[in-house]
Tab-separated table of C-alpha atoms in Angstrom:
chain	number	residue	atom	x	y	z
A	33	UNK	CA	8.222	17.718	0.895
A	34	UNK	CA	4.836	16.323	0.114
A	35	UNK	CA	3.429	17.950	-2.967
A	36	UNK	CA	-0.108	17.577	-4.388
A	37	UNK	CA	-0.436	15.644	-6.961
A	38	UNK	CA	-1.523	17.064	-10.708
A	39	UNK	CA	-2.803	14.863	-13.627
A	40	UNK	CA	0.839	15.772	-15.478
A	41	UNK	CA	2.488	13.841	-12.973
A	42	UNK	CA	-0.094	10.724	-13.767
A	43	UNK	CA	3.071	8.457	-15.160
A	44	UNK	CA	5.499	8.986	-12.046
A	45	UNK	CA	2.233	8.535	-10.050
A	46	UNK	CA	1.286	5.034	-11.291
A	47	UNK	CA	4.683	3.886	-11.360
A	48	UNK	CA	5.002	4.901	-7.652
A	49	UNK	CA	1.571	3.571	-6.792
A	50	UNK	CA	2.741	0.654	-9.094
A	51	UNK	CA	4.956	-0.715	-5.998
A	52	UNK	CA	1.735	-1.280	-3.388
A	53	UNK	CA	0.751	-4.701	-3.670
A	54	UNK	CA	-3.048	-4.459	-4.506
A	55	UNK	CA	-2.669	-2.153	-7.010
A	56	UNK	CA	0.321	-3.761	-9.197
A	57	UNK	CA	-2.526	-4.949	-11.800
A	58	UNK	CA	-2.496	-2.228	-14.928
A	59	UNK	CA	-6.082	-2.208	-14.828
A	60	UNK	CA	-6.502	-1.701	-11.037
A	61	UNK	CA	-3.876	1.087	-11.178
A	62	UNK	CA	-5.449	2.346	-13.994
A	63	UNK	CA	-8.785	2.934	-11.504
A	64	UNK	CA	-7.261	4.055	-8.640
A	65	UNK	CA	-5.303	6.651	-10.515
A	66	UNK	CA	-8.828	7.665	-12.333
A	67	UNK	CA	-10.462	7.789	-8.811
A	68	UNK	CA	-7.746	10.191	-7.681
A	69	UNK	CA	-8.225	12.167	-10.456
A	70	UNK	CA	-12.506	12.508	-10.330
A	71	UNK	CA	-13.346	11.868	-6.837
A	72	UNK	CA	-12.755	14.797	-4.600
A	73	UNK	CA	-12.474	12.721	-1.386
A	74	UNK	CA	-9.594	11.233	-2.517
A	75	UNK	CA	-6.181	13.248	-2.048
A	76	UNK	CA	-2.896	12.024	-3.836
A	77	UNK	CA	0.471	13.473	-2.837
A	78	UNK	CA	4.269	13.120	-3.988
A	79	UNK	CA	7.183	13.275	-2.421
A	80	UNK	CA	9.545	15.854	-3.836
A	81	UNK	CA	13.078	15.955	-3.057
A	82	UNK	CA	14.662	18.607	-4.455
A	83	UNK	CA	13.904	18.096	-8.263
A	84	UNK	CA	13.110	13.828	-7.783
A	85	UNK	CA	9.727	12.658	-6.936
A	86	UNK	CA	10.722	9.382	-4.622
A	87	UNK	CA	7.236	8.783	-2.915
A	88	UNK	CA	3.111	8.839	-3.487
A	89	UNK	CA	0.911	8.878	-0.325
A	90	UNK	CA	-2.827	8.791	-0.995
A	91	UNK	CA	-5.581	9.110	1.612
A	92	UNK	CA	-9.667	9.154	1.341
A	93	UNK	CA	-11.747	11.561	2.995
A	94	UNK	CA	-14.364	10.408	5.062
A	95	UNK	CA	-15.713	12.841	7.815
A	96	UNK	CA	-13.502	13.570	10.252
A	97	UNK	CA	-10.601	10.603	9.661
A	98	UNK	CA	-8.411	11.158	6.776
A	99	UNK	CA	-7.360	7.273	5.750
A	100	UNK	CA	-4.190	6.494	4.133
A	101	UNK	CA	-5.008	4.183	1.734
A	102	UNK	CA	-1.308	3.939	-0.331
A	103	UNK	CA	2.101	4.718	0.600
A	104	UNK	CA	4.700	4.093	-1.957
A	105	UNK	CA	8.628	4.783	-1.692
A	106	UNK	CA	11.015	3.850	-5.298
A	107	UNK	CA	12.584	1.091	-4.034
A	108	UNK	CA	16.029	2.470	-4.624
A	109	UNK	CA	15.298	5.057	-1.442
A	110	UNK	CA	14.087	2.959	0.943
A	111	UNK	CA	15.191	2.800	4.572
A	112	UNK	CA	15.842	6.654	4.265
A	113	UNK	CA	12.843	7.754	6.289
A	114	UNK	CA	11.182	8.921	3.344
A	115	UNK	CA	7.679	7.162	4.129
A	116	UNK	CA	8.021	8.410	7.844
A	117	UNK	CA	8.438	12.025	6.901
A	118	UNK	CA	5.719	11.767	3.990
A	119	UNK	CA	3.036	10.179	7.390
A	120	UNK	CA	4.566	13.026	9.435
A	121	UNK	CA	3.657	15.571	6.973
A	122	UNK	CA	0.394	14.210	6.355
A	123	UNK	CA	-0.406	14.498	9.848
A	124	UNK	CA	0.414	18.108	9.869
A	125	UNK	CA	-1.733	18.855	6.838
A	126	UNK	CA	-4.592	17.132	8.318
A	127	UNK	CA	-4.546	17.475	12.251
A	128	UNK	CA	-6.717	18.739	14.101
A	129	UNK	CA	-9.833	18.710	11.480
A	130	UNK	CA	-8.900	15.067	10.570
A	131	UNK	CA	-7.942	11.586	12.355
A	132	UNK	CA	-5.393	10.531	9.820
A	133	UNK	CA	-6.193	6.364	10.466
A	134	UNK	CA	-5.453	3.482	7.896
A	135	UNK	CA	-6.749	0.936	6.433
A	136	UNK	CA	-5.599	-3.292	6.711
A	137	UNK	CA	-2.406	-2.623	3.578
A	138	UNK	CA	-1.239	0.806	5.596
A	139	UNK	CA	-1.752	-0.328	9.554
A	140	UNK	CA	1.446	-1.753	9.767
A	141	UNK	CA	3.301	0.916	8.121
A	142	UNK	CA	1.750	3.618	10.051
A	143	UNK	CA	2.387	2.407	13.500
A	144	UNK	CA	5.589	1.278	12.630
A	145	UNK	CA	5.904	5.340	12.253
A	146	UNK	CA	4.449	6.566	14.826
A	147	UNK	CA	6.814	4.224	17.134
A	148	UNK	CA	9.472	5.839	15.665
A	149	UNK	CA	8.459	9.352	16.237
C-alpha cells in the first residue's frame, strides 16, 4: 500500500529514489529529497508491504494534473507488479480532482501500466 512519506523515512527514500536515472548523483538526490520535504506541491509516497518499504512514487502538483515525476522499485522486487499497483493507487488518490500525467523519465512506465490494466 502506498504510504506517505515522512522525513524519518529520508534514508530508505533516497536509496529508493537512488535507482531513477537522473537522480543517481548524491547531490541531485540530495535536492530532490529537500524539495519533497519543503515544497508542498510535491508529494512523495512509499510502498509498504507488510513491514518492507519496496517502492517510492513521487508526483508534483500543478493545477489540475498530478505528474509523476519518480517511480522507483528495489531491484530485488521487480517484475512483481509493484510499480503497477503503486500508479494504480495513485490514480485512486488523485482522480477525479487530478489528471495524474508524466513527465519524458515516467511516460513509458506509465503507459506501459495502463496497457496492462
Amino acid at each position: 500500500m502506498l504510504i506517505r512519506y515522512k522525513k524519518s523515512m529520508e534514508k530508505i527514500a533516497m536509496g529508493l529514489l537512488s535507482f531513477m536515472p537522473d537522480v543517481k548523483e548524491v547531490k541531485k538526490l540530495q535536492q530532490t529529497i529537500q524539495e519533497y520535504n519543503n515544497n508542498p506541491n510535491w508529494h512523495l509516497f512509499l510502498w509498504k508491504d507488510e513491514d518492507d518499504i519496496l517502492g517510492a512514487l513521487g508526483v508534483v502538483i500543478d493545477e489540475d494534473k498530478a505528474i509523476v515525476q519518480h517511480i522507483s522499485v528495489d531491484p530485488s522486487h521487480r517484475g512483481n507488479g509493484i510499480g503497477k499497483q503503486m500508479v494504480c493507487e495513485l490514480r485512486n488518490m488523485y482522480s477525479p480532482m487530478h489528471q495524474v500525467t508524466a513527465t519524458d523519465e515516467t511516460k513509458n512506465f506509465l503507459e506501459k501500466c495502463e496497457t496492462e490494466a
